[in-house]
Short mmCIF file of C-alpha atoms (C1' of nucleotides) in Angstrom, two decimals:
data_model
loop_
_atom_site.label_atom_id
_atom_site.label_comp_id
_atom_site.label_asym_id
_atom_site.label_seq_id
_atom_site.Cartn_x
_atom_site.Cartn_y
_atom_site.Cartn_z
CA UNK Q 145 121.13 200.27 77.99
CA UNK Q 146 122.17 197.25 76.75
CA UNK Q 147 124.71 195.08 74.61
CA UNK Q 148 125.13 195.33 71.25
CA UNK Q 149 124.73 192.88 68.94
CA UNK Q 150 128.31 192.86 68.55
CA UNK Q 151 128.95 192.30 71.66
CA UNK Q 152 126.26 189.40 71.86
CA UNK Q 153 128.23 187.94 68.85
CA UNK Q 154 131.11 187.87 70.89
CA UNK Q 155 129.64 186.91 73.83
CA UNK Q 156 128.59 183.37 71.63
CA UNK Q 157 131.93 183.53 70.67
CA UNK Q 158 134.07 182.93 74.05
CA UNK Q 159 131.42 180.54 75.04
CA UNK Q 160 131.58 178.66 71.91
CA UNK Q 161 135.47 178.87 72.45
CA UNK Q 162 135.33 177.80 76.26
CA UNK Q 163 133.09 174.96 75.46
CA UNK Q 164 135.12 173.57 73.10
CA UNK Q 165 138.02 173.81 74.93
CA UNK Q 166 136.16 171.77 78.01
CA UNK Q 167 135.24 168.93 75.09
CA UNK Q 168 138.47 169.07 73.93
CA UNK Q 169 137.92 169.44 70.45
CA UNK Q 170 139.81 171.39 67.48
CA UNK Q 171 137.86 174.03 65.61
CA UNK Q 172 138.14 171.44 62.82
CA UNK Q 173 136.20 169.49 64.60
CA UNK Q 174 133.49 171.07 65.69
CA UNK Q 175 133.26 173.12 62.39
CA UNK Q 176 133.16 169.11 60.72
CA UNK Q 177 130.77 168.01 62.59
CA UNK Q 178 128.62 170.85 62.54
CA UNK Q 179 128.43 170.96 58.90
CA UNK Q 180 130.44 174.36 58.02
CA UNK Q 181 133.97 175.31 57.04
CA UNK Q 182 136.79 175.81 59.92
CA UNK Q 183 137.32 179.43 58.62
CA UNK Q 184 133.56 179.90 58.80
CA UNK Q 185 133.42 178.54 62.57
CA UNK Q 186 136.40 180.10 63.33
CA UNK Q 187 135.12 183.90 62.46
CA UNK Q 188 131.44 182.77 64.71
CA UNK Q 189 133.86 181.70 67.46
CA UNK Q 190 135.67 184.82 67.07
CA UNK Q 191 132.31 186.85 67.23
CA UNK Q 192 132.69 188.68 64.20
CA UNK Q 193 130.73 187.19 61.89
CA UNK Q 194 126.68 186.11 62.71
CA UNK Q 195 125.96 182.86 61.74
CA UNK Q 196 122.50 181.87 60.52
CA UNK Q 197 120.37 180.70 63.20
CA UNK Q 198 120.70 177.21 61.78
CA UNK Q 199 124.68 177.26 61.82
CA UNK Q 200 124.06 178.30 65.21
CA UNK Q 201 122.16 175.94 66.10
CA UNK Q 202 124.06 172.82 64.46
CA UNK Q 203 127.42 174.13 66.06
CA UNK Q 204 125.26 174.58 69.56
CA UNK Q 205 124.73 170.64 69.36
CA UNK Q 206 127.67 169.92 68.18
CA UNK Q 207 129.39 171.37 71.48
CA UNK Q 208 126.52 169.68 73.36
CA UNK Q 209 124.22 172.71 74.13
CA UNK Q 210 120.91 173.54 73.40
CA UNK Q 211 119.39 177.22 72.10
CA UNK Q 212 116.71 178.20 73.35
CA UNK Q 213 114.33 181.22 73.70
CA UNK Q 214 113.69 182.10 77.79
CA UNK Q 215 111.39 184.59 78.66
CA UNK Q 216 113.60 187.38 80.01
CA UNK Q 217 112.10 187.71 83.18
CA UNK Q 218 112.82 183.97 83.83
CA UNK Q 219 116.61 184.41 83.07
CA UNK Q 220 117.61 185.25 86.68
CA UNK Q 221 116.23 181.45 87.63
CA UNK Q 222 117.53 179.47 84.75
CA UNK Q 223 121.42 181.00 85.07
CA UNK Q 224 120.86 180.25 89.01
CA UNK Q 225 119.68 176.67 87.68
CA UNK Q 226 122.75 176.73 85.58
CA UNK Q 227 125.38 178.13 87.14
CA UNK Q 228 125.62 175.53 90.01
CA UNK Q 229 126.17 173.02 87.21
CA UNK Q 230 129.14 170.89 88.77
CA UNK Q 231 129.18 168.15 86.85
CA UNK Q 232 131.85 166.01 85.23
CA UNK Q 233 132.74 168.85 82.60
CA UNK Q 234 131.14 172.44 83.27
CA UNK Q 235 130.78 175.14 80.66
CA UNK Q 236 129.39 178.83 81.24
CA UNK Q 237 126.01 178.68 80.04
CA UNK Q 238 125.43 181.78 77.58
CA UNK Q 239 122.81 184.43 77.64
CA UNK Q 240 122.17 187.55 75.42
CA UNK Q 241 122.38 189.35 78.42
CA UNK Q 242 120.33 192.45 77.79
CA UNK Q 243 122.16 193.92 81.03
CA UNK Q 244 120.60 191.94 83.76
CA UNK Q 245 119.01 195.35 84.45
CA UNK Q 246 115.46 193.73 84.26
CA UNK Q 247 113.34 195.01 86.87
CA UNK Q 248 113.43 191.59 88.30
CA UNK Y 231 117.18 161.15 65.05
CA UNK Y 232 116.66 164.31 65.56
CA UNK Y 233 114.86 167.40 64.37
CA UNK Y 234 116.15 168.80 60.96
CA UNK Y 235 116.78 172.46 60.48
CA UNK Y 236 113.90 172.99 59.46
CA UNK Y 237 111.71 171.84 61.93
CA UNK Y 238 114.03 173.75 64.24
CA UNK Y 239 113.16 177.30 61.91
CA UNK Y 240 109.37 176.06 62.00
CA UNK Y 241 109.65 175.42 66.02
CA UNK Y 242 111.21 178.77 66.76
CA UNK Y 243 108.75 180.31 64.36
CA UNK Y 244 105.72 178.86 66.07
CA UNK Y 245 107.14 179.87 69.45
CA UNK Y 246 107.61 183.53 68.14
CA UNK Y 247 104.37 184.12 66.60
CA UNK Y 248 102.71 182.44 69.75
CA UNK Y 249 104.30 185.04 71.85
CA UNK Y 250 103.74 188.07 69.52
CA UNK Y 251 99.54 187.09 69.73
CA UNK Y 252 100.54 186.28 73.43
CA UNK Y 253 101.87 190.11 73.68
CA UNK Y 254 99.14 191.36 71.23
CA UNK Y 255 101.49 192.75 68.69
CA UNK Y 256 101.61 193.07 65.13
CA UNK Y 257 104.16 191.85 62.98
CA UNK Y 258 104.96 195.05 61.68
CA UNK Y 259 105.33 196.00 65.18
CA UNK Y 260 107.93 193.12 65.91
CA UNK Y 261 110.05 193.78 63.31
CA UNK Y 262 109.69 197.56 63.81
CA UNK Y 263 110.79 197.24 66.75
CA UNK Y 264 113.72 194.11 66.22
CA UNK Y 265 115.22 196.72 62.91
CA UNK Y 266 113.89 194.15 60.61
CA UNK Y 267 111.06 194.24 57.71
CA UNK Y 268 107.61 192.99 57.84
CA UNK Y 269 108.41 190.89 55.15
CA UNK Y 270 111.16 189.49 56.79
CA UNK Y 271 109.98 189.04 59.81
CA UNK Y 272 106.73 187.36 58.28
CA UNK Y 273 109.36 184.68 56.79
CA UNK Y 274 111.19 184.19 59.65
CA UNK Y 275 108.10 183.60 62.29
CA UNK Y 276 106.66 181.21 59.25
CA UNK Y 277 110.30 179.41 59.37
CA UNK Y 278 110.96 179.77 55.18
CA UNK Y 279 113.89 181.18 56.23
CA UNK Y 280 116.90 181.60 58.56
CA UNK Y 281 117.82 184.73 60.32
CA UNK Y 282 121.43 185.95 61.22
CA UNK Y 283 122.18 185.73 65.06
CA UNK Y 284 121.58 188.61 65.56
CA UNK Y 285 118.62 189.48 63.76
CA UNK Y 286 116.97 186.59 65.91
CA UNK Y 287 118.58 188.32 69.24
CA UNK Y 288 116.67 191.61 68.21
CA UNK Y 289 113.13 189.44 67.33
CA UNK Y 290 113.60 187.91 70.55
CA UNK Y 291 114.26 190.76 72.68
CA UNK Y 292 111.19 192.27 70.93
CA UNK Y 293 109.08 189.63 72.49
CA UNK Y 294 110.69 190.10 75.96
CA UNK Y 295 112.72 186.47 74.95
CA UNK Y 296 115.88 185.98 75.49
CA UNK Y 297 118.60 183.07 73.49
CA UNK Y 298 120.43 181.14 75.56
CA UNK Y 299 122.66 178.05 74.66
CA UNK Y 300 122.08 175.66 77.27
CA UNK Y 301 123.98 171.84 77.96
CA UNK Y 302 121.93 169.17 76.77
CA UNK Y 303 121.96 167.96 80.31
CA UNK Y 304 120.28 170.59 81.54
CA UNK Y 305 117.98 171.15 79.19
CA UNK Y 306 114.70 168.92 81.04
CA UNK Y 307 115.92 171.00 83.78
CA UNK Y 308 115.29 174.46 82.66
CA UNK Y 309 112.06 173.24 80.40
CA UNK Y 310 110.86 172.19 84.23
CA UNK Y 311 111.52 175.28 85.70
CA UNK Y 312 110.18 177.29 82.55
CA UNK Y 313 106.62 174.89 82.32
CA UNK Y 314 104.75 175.94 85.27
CA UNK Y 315 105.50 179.83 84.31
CA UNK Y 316 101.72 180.99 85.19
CA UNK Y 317 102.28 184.39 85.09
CA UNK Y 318 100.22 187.33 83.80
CA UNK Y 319 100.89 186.35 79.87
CA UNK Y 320 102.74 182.44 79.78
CA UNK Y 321 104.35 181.68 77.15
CA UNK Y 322 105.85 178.18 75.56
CA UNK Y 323 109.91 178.18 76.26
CA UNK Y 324 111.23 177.20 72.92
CA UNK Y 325 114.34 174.66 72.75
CA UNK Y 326 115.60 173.66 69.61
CA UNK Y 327 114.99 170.11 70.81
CA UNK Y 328 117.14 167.23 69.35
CA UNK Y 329 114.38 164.81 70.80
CA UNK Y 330 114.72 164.54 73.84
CA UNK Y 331 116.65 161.12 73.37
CA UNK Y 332 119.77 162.21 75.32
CA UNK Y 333 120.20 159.51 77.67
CA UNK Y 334 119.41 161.73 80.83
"C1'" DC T 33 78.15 194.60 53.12
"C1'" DG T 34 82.22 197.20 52.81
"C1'" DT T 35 86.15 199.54 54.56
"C1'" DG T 36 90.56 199.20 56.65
"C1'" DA T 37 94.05 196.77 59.09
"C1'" DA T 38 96.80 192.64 59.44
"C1'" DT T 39 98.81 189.07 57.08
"C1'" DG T 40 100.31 186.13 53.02
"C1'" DA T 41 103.14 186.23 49.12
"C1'" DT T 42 106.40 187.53 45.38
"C1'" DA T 43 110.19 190.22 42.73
"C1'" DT T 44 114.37 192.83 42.43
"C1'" DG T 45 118.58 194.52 44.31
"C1'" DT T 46 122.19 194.72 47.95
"C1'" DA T 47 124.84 193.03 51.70
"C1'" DA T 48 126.54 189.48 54.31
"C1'" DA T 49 127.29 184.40 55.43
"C1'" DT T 50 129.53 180.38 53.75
"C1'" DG T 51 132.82 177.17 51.28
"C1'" DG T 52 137.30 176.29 49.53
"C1'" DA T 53 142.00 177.40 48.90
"C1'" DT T 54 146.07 179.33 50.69
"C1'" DC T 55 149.38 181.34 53.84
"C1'" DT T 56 151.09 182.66 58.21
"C1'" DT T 57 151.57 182.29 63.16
"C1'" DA T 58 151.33 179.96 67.49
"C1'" DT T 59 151.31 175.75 70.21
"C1'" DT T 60 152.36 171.06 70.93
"C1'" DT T 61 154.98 166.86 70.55
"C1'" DT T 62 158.77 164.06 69.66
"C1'" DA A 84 165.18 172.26 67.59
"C1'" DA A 85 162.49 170.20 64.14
"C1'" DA A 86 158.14 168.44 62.87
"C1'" DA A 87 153.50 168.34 63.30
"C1'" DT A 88 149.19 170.11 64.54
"C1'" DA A 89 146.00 173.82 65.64
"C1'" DA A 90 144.70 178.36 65.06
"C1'" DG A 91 144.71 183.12 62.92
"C1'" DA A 92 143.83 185.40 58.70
"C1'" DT A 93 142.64 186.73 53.83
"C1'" DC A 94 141.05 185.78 48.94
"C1'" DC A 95 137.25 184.64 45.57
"C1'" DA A 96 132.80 182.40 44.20
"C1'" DT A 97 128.29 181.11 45.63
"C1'" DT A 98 124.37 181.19 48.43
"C1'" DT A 99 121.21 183.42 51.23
"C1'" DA A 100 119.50 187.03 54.42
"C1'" DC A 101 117.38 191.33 54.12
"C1'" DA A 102 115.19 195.94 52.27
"C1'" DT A 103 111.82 197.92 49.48
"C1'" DA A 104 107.96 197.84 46.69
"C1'" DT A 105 103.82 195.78 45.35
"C1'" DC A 106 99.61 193.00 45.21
"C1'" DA A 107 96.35 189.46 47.03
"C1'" DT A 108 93.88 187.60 50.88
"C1'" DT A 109 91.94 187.29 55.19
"C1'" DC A 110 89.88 189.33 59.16
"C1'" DA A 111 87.80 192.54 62.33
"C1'" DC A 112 84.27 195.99 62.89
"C1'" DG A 113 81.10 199.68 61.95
#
DNA sequence: CGTGAATGATATGTAAATGGATCTTATTTT
DNA sequence: AAAATAAGATCCATTTACATATCATTCACG
């Protein structure tokens, strides 16, 4: 059916990663300014650990993104919205990608 | 600034209970259904508490929501495109706004 | 009114997230 | 190549998420 949490972890994880790679930043960094430990940040980047929805969120802003809560069936249009998102720097924006298999 | 954790637990809180009524479910139902207990649950839609990634994937997902970590930049953007969702049941998009005082 | 369902709220115990320290292994940089 | 910096990885102590049980309160409805 659809991923598993796991997989969503990781998921957050390599888009975490990517991000931070576009900003140019050291785990360090991010981890500083988003209030936690670099081994903390570096298991959440690494998708095997799930970090509070706080820590989440604080490490989210810290990387310059936003979390928020999309009705699935509205998905399909913000990723289009997203995806053509040439600007100066570019990351992947992240979903938790039930499947895409949304009778949409 | 911006918005402290908390307000950010109490936001996404507010935005899940709203849906749950929106979807005329129970809480027990919710967190039946997300692999979480009513008690739990209860805490996290009244924001005393954080959830684990994850858990909040599974809540979400529950209430046909989706998490998505979107670029500041973009985030006016998708709260355009999610606004004028008149559908059979609307609900609010939730974004753990910072403000709003990016300078966009 | 009163009966039951939904919700608010708390307590105890377990599991997992987090911080801090430390060590190793790349990856740069000079 | 050596030095420095970043990243991978593991340990222990603390905090907190979460389950289960229980009771109070509110709310719908006959």
């Amino acid at each position: 059916m659809a991923q598993s949490q796991s997989d969503a972890l990781l998921d957050i994880g390599q888009l975490l990663k990517a991000t931070r790679k576009g900003r140019q930043l050291t785990q360090e960094q991010v981890a500083d300014i988003a209030g936690i430990s670099r081994p903390r940040y570096r298991e959440i980047e690494a998708g095997s650990s799930a970090a509070r929805t706080t820590t989440l969120i604080n490490i989210a802003r810290a990387l310059g993104l936003e979390l928020m809560l999309v009705p699935q069936a509205m998905v399909p249009a913000v990723d289009a919205l997203l995806r053509p998102h040439d600007d100066l720097d570019d990351f992947p924006a992240f979903v938790a990608h039930p499947d895409g298999d949304l009778g949409v």
